[in-house]
Tab-separated table of N, CA and C in Angstrom:
chain	number	residue	atom	x	y	z
I	9	VAL	N	7.830	7.928	3.285
I	9	VAL	CA	6.410	8.925	3.270
I	9	VAL	C	5.773	8.597	4.548
I	10	GLN	N	5.171	9.662	5.138
I	10	GLN	CA	4.503	9.430	6.599
I	10	GLN	C	3.123	9.588	6.058
I	11	LEU	N	2.216	8.710	6.648
I	11	LEU	CA	0.758	8.713	6.332
I	11	LEU	C	0.116	8.961	7.739
I	12	GLN	N	-1.123	9.993	7.621
I	12	GLN	CA	-1.876	10.120	8.613
I	12	GLN	C	-3.329	9.800	8.350
I	13	ALA	N	-3.782	8.882	9.133
I	13	ALA	CA	-5.319	8.518	8.724
I	13	ALA	C	-6.138	9.205	9.863
I	14	SER	N	-7.353	9.467	9.422
I	14	SER	CA	-8.260	10.237	10.354
I	14	SER	C	-9.710	9.834	9.891
I	15	GLY	N	-10.801	10.397	10.534
I	15	GLY	CA	-11.947	10.301	10.227
I	15	GLY	C	-12.806	9.069	10.962
I	16	GLY	N	-12.234	8.419	11.626
I	16	GLY	CA	-12.840	7.431	12.262
I	16	GLY	C	-13.809	7.712	13.419
I	17	GLY	N	-14.597	6.933	14.091
I	17	GLY	CA	-15.583	7.285	15.155
I	17	GLY	C	-16.408	6.363	15.129
I	18	LEU	N	-17.447	6.673	16.103
I	18	LEU	CA	-18.748	6.044	16.482
I	18	LEU	C	-19.776	6.319	15.603
I	19	VAL	N	-20.378	5.132	14.850
I	19	VAL	CA	-21.561	5.579	14.233
I	19	VAL	C	-22.585	4.439	14.081
I	20	GLN	N	-23.912	4.531	14.050
I	20	GLN	CA	-24.866	3.540	14.005
I	20	GLN	C	-24.958	2.726	12.674
I	21	ALA	N	-25.231	1.672	12.823
I	21	ALA	CA	-25.346	0.547	11.644
I	21	ALA	C	-26.274	1.673	10.551
I	22	GLY	N	-25.947	1.518	9.214
I	22	GLY	CA	-26.583	1.968	8.290
I	22	GLY	C	-26.044	3.227	8.059
I	23	GLY	N	-25.017	3.784	8.886
I	23	GLY	CA	-24.730	5.154	8.802
I	23	GLY	C	-23.404	5.091	7.877
I	24	SER	N	-22.788	6.566	7.640
I	24	SER	CA	-21.842	6.601	6.946
I	24	SER	C	-20.308	7.387	7.635
I	25	LEU	N	-19.247	6.984	7.299
I	25	LEU	CA	-18.099	7.738	7.568
I	25	LEU	C	-17.161	7.808	6.337
I	26	ARG	N	-16.545	9.190	6.296
I	26	ARG	CA	-15.350	9.151	5.477
I	26	ARG	C	-14.068	9.245	6.136
I	27	LEU	N	-13.098	8.173	5.740
I	27	LEU	CA	-11.711	8.242	6.247
I	27	LEU	C	-10.816	9.174	5.302
I	28	SER	N	-9.791	9.641	5.930
I	28	SER	CA	-8.732	10.467	4.976
I	28	SER	C	-7.659	10.103	5.475
I	29	CYS	N	-6.680	9.927	4.507
I	29	CYS	CA	-5.282	9.533	4.621
I	29	CYS	C	-4.372	10.711	4.115
I	30	VAL	N	-3.629	11.401	4.772
I	30	VAL	CA	-2.838	12.471	4.120
I	30	VAL	C	-1.346	11.976	4.374
I	31	ALA	N	-0.664	12.341	3.139
I	31	ALA	CA	0.662	11.855	2.844
I	31	ALA	C	1.590	13.109	3.003
I	32	SER	N	2.892	12.599	3.535
I	32	SER	CA	3.683	13.774	3.488
I	32	SER	C	4.560	14.030	2.237
I	33	ASP	N	4.175	13.114	1.351
I	33	ASP	CA	4.861	13.022	-0.003
I	33	ASP	C	4.018	13.102	-1.144
I	34	ARG	N	4.149	13.274	-2.330
I	34	ARG	CA	3.321	13.516	-3.151
I	34	ARG	C	2.599	12.149	-3.815
I	35	THR	N	1.288	12.191	-3.436
I	35	THR	CA	0.739	10.805	-3.588
I	35	THR	C	0.609	10.246	-4.837
I	36	ILE	N	0.896	10.969	-5.818
I	36	ILE	CA	0.679	10.665	-7.354
I	36	ILE	C	1.983	9.620	-7.721
I	37	ARG	N	3.007	9.485	-6.734
I	37	ARG	CA	4.245	8.551	-6.728
I	37	ARG	C	3.408	7.237	-6.247
I	38	TYR	N	2.462	7.057	-5.698
I	38	TYR	CA	1.920	5.783	-4.623
I	38	TYR	C	0.828	5.168	-5.196
I	39	GLY	N	0.813	3.832	-5.109
I	39	GLY	CA	-0.622	2.931	-5.072
I	39	GLY	C	-0.988	3.123	-3.596
I	40	MET	N	-2.045	3.380	-3.219
I	40	MET	CA	-2.670	3.490	-2.110
I	40	MET	C	-3.588	2.252	-1.505
I	41	ALA	N	-3.855	2.188	-0.423
I	41	ALA	CA	-4.778	1.289	0.042
I	41	ALA	C	-5.306	1.497	1.403
I	42	TRP	N	-6.498	0.845	1.605
I	42	TRP	CA	-6.801	0.770	2.938
I	42	TRP	C	-6.987	-0.744	3.409
I	43	PHE	N	-6.687	-1.096	4.736
I	43	PHE	CA	-6.816	-2.402	5.294
I	43	PHE	C	-7.455	-2.065	6.592
I	44	ARG	N	-7.903	-3.125	7.154
I	44	ARG	CA	-8.525	-2.994	8.411
I	44	ARG	C	-8.075	-4.365	9.215
I	45	GLN	N	-8.253	-4.016	10.720
I	45	GLN	CA	-7.817	-5.250	11.492
I	45	GLN	C	-8.641	-5.218	12.773
I	46	THR	N	-9.052	-6.346	13.395
I	46	THR	CA	-9.516	-6.742	14.646
I	46	THR	C	-8.591	-7.347	15.474
I	47	PRO	N	-8.931	-7.311	16.911
I	47	PRO	CA	-8.183	-8.456	17.567
I	47	PRO	C	-8.316	-9.860	17.360
I	48	GLU	N	-9.339	-10.242	16.556
I	48	GLU	CA	-9.688	-11.751	16.195
I	48	GLU	C	-9.226	-12.014	14.888
I	49	LYS	N	-8.935	-11.043	13.996
I	49	LYS	CA	-8.665	-11.424	12.641
I	49	LYS	C	-7.159	-10.597	12.151
I	50	GLU	N	-6.647	-11.245	11.052
I	50	GLU	CA	-5.540	-10.571	10.513
I	50	GLU	C	-5.868	-9.396	9.706
I	51	ARG	N	-4.960	-8.680	9.591
I	51	ARG	CA	-5.226	-7.476	8.667
I	51	ARG	C	-5.962	-7.914	7.254
I	52	GLU	N	-7.081	-7.136	7.119
I	52	GLU	CA	-7.886	-7.524	6.016
I	52	GLU	C	-7.811	-6.344	5.029
I	53	PHE	N	-7.822	-6.675	3.598
I	53	PHE	CA	-7.761	-5.835	2.677
I	53	PHE	C	-9.287	-5.194	2.315
I	54	VAL	N	-9.253	-3.989	2.169
I	54	VAL	CA	-10.588	-3.160	2.149
I	54	VAL	C	-10.749	-2.647	0.722
I	55	ALA	N	-9.638	-1.766	0.013
I	55	ALA	CA	-9.634	-1.119	-0.914
I	55	ALA	C	-8.315	-0.704	-1.350
I	56	ALA	N	-8.094	-0.447	-2.760
I	56	ALA	CA	-6.834	0.028	-3.110
I	56	ALA	C	-7.178	0.766	-4.357
I	57	ILE	N	-6.156	1.887	-4.736
I	57	ILE	CA	-6.087	2.739	-5.747
I	57	ILE	C	-4.828	2.889	-6.439
I	58	ASN	N	-4.708	3.248	-7.570
I	58	ASN	CA	-3.546	3.293	-8.463
I	58	ASN	C	-2.925	4.877	-8.286
I	59	TRP	N	-1.763	5.014	-8.868
I	59	TRP	CA	-1.150	6.501	-8.648
I	59	TRP	C	-2.062	7.637	-9.274
I	60	SER	N	-2.913	7.293	-10.358
I	60	SER	CA	-3.542	8.319	-10.820
I	60	SER	C	-4.878	8.639	-10.256
I	61	GLY	N	-5.448	7.483	-9.628
I	61	GLY	CA	-6.842	7.275	-9.199
I	61	GLY	C	-7.775	6.811	-10.098
I	62	GLY	N	-7.219	6.186	-11.410
I	62	GLY	CA	-8.071	5.839	-12.427
I	62	GLY	C	-8.411	4.356	-12.213
I	63	SER	N	-7.634	3.633	-11.332
I	63	SER	CA	-7.986	2.107	-11.131
I	63	SER	C	-8.265	1.822	-9.775
I	64	THR	N	-9.271	1.239	-9.427
I	64	THR	CA	-9.492	0.766	-8.092
I	64	THR	C	-9.822	-0.699	-7.925
I	65	GLU	N	-9.581	-1.128	-6.564
I	65	GLU	CA	-9.856	-2.549	-6.426
I	65	GLU	C	-10.682	-2.755	-5.009
I	66	TYR	N	-11.484	-3.633	-4.730
I	66	TYR	CA	-12.155	-3.654	-3.566
I	66	TYR	C	-12.003	-5.172	-3.034
I	67	GLY	N	-11.868	-5.209	-1.788
I	67	GLY	CA	-12.107	-6.496	-1.081
I	67	GLY	C	-13.610	-6.804	-0.952
I	68	ASP	N	-13.742	-8.022	-0.630
I	68	ASP	CA	-15.251	-8.501	-0.608
I	68	ASP	C	-16.240	-7.679	0.125
I	69	PRO	N	-15.617	-7.252	1.600
I	69	PRO	CA	-16.652	-6.743	2.424
I	69	PRO	C	-16.829	-5.238	1.974
I	70	ALA	N	-16.048	-4.553	1.035
I	70	ALA	CA	-16.382	-3.333	0.753
I	70	ALA	C	-17.136	-3.238	-0.632
I	71	LYS	N	-17.168	-4.335	-1.280
I	71	LYS	CA	-17.947	-4.278	-2.567
I	71	LYS	C	-19.384	-3.443	-2.544
I	72	GLY	N	-19.733	-2.472	-3.249
I	72	GLY	CA	-20.978	-1.971	-3.008
I	72	GLY	C	-21.457	-1.039	-2.386
I	73	ARG	N	-20.292	-0.844	-1.299
I	73	ARG	CA	-20.671	-0.055	-0.094
I	73	ARG	C	-19.659	0.999	0.114
I	74	PHE	N	-18.384	0.690	-0.046
I	74	PHE	CA	-17.176	1.696	0.050
I	74	PHE	C	-16.850	2.243	-1.250
I	75	THR	N	-16.178	3.270	-1.140
I	75	THR	CA	-15.618	3.908	-2.261
I	75	THR	C	-14.152	4.533	-1.934
I	76	ILE	N	-13.019	4.340	-2.704
I	76	ILE	CA	-11.813	4.763	-2.668
I	76	ILE	C	-11.506	5.814	-3.590
I	77	SER	N	-10.980	6.711	-3.183
I	77	SER	CA	-10.668	7.861	-4.196
I	77	SER	C	-9.308	8.652	-3.556
I	78	LYS	N	-8.797	9.455	-4.407
I	78	LYS	CA	-7.637	10.131	-4.124
I	78	LYS	C	-7.615	11.587	-4.754
I	79	ASP	N	-6.980	12.272	-4.066
I	79	ASP	CA	-6.709	13.987	-4.593
I	79	ASP	C	-5.340	14.006	-4.445
I	80	ASN	N	-4.417	13.940	-5.804
I	80	ASN	CA	-3.116	14.061	-5.704
I	80	ASN	C	-2.802	15.536	-5.460
I	81	ASP	N	-3.690	16.277	-5.737
I	81	ASP	CA	-3.251	18.023	-5.583
I	81	ASP	C	-3.160	18.025	-3.933
I	82	LYS	N	-4.116	17.306	-3.147
I	82	LYS	CA	-4.067	17.390	-1.904
I	82	LYS	C	-3.265	16.566	-1.080
I	83	ASN	N	-2.457	15.542	-1.722
I	83	ASN	CA	-1.741	14.344	-1.326
I	83	ASN	C	-2.611	13.609	-0.366
I	84	THR	N	-3.743	13.385	-0.587
I	84	THR	CA	-4.767	12.578	0.451
I	84	THR	C	-5.577	11.575	-0.441
I	85	ALA	N	-5.989	10.473	0.313
I	85	ALA	CA	-6.580	9.248	-0.011
I	85	ALA	C	-7.588	9.168	0.724
I	86	TYR	N	-8.838	8.910	0.280
I	86	TYR	CA	-10.171	8.810	1.052
I	86	TYR	C	-10.900	7.447	0.852
I	87	LEU	N	-11.577	7.098	1.978
I	87	LEU	CA	-12.222	5.877	1.940
I	87	LEU	C	-13.716	6.424	2.365
I	88	GLN	N	-14.575	6.458	1.452
I	88	GLN	CA	-16.190	6.805	1.827
I	88	GLN	C	-16.910	5.392	2.202
I	89	MET	N	-17.362	5.326	3.322
I	89	MET	CA	-17.973	4.035	3.849
I	89	MET	C	-19.590	4.168	4.073
I	90	ASN	N	-20.193	3.651	3.220
I	90	ASN	CA	-21.548	3.862	3.494
I	90	ASN	C	-22.490	2.440	3.998
I	91	SER	N	-23.580	2.503	4.534
I	91	SER	CA	-24.285	1.488	4.769
I	91	SER	C	-23.560	0.543	5.873
I	92	LEU	N	-22.861	1.110	6.617
I	92	LEU	CA	-22.009	0.607	7.641
I	92	LEU	C	-22.635	-0.389	8.365
I	93	LYS	N	-21.818	-1.582	8.750
I	93	LYS	CA	-22.681	-2.684	9.646
I	93	LYS	C	-21.606	-2.837	10.730
I	94	ALA	N	-22.048	-3.802	11.687
I	94	ALA	CA	-21.324	-3.904	13.051
I	94	ALA	C	-20.043	-4.630	12.730
I	95	GLU	N	-19.976	-5.426	11.781
I	95	GLU	CA	-18.972	-6.239	11.332
I	95	GLU	C	-17.880	-5.303	10.589
I	96	ASP	N	-18.056	-4.153	10.379
I	96	ASP	CA	-17.107	-3.336	9.874
I	96	ASP	C	-16.249	-2.693	10.836
I	97	THR	N	-16.593	-2.799	12.132
I	97	THR	CA	-15.923	-2.356	13.322
I	97	THR	C	-14.435	-2.696	13.360
I	98	ALA	N	-13.421	-2.006	13.317
I	98	ALA	CA	-12.127	-2.300	13.160
I	98	ALA	C	-11.382	-1.109	13.443
I	99	VAL	N	-9.808	-1.325	13.453
I	99	VAL	CA	-9.047	-0.257	13.229
I	99	VAL	C	-8.641	-0.174	11.744
I	100	TYR	N	-8.681	1.024	10.970
I	100	TYR	CA	-8.510	1.007	9.623
I	100	TYR	C	-7.117	1.792	9.410
I	101	TYR	N	-6.488	1.125	8.556
I	101	TYR	CA	-5.049	1.558	8.284
I	101	TYR	C	-4.956	1.787	6.733
I	102	CYS	N	-4.312	3.231	6.543
I	102	CYS	CA	-3.773	3.532	5.143
I	102	CYS	C	-2.515	3.115	4.804
I	103	ALA	N	-2.224	2.558	3.579
I	103	ALA	CA	-0.776	2.020	3.287
I	103	ALA	C	-0.719	2.656	1.841
I	104	ALA	N	0.776	2.745	1.564
I	104	ALA	CA	1.305	3.274	0.235
I	104	ALA	C	2.397	2.351	-0.051
I	105	ARG	N	2.512	2.248	-1.321
I	105	ARG	CA	3.610	1.540	-2.049
I	105	ARG	C	4.202	2.344	-3.538
I	106	LYS	N	5.088	2.347	-3.711
I	106	LYS	CA	5.751	2.699	-4.971
I	106	LYS	C	5.568	1.662	-6.005
I	107	GLY	N	4.438	1.711	-6.893
I	107	GLY	CA	4.091	0.821	-7.799
I	107	GLY	C	2.499	0.358	-7.650
I	108	PRO	N	1.937	-0.567	-8.690
I	108	PRO	CA	0.862	-0.795	-8.445
I	108	PRO	C	0.134	-1.034	-7.221
I	109	PRO	N	-1.018	-0.760	-6.742
I	109	PRO	CA	-1.639	-1.151	-5.542
I	109	PRO	C	-1.821	-2.628	-5.522
I	110	ARG	N	-1.795	-3.235	-4.397
I	110	ARG	CA	-1.985	-4.749	-4.256
I	110	ARG	C	-2.928	-5.061	-3.150
I	111	ALA	N	-3.718	-6.195	-3.225
I	111	ALA	CA	-4.562	-6.549	-2.181
I	111	ALA	C	-3.985	-7.218	-0.842
I	112	THR	N	-2.437	-7.413	-0.832
I	112	THR	CA	-1.945	-8.005	0.208
I	112	THR	C	-1.093	-7.176	0.856
I	113	ALA	N	-1.275	-7.006	2.124
I	113	ALA	CA	-0.477	-6.072	3.279
I	113	ALA	C	0.906	-6.135	3.014
I	114	ASP	N	1.546	-7.261	2.820
I	114	ASP	CA	2.976	-7.443	2.809
I	114	ASP	C	3.765	-6.554	1.575
I	115	PHE	N	2.893	-6.116	0.661
I	115	PHE	CA	3.682	-5.449	-0.215
I	115	PHE	C	3.733	-4.056	-0.255
I	116	TYR	N	3.127	-3.507	1.083
I	116	TYR	CA	3.181	-2.207	1.383
I	116	TYR	C	4.217	-1.688	2.261
I	117	ASP	N	5.028	-0.803	1.770
I	117	ASP	CA	6.211	-0.259	2.499
I	117	ASP	C	5.938	0.971	3.627
I	118	TYR	N	4.691	1.529	3.544
I	118	TYR	CA	4.392	2.613	4.224
I	118	TYR	C	3.058	2.369	4.770
I	119	TRP	N	2.960	2.638	6.189
I	119	TRP	CA	1.549	2.615	6.956
I	119	TRP	C	1.318	3.752	7.950
I	120	GLY	N	0.059	4.136	7.909
I	120	GLY	CA	-0.348	5.035	8.959
I	120	GLY	C	-0.604	4.345	10.029
I	121	HIS	N	-0.845	5.288	11.251
I	121	HIS	CA	-1.045	4.565	12.567
I	121	HIS	C	-2.583	3.806	12.758
I	122	GLY	N	-3.440	4.197	11.758
I	122	GLY	CA	-4.779	3.647	12.086
I	122	GLY	C	-5.861	4.622	12.645
I	123	THR	N	-7.182	4.237	12.216
I	123	THR	CA	-8.044	5.252	12.785
I	123	THR	C	-9.222	4.084	13.218
I	124	GLN	N	-9.908	4.355	14.310
I	124	GLN	CA	-10.817	3.409	14.727
I	124	GLN	C	-12.291	3.617	14.332
I	125	VAL	N	-12.627	2.510	13.753
I	125	VAL	CA	-14.193	2.580	13.412
I	125	VAL	C	-15.064	1.787	14.236
I	126	THR	N	-16.064	2.279	14.954
I	126	THR	CA	-17.026	1.598	15.643
I	126	THR	C	-18.390	1.791	14.979
I	127	VAL	N	-18.968	0.711	14.766
I	127	VAL	CA	-20.518	0.662	14.370
I	127	VAL	C	-21.166	0.134	15.469
I	128	SER	N	-22.284	0.716	15.759
I	128	SER	CA	-23.384	0.097	16.745
I	128	SER	C	-24.648	-0.504	16.059
I	129	SER	N	-24.767	-1.560	16.577
I	129	SER	CA	-25.933	-2.325	15.846
I	129	SER	C	-27.366	-1.903	16.726
């Protein structure tokens, strides 16, 4: 499956962005996730969602501010990010795997190219 992430950009602290990840295959077959990375850090888990969209998991930076969702009819996963902070600045990657979603990047077989999110303080 090929994944295409979009929706990144420049936003002021406190603002919101919604990232999208469009898949070339039916997303109902996949657990999907968002990770993020900066030059200073390893790839960090943000959020994950199971095949149906009925189960989600969040990394500590995302809890209470970000929401992952999935529209299997559109083969698209989303990450709604609210109350953005400067430390959320990173390249955000979507990922997919056939099986339950995991919070570790090594479990994912398919990755998008990433979309840059920059939060100005």
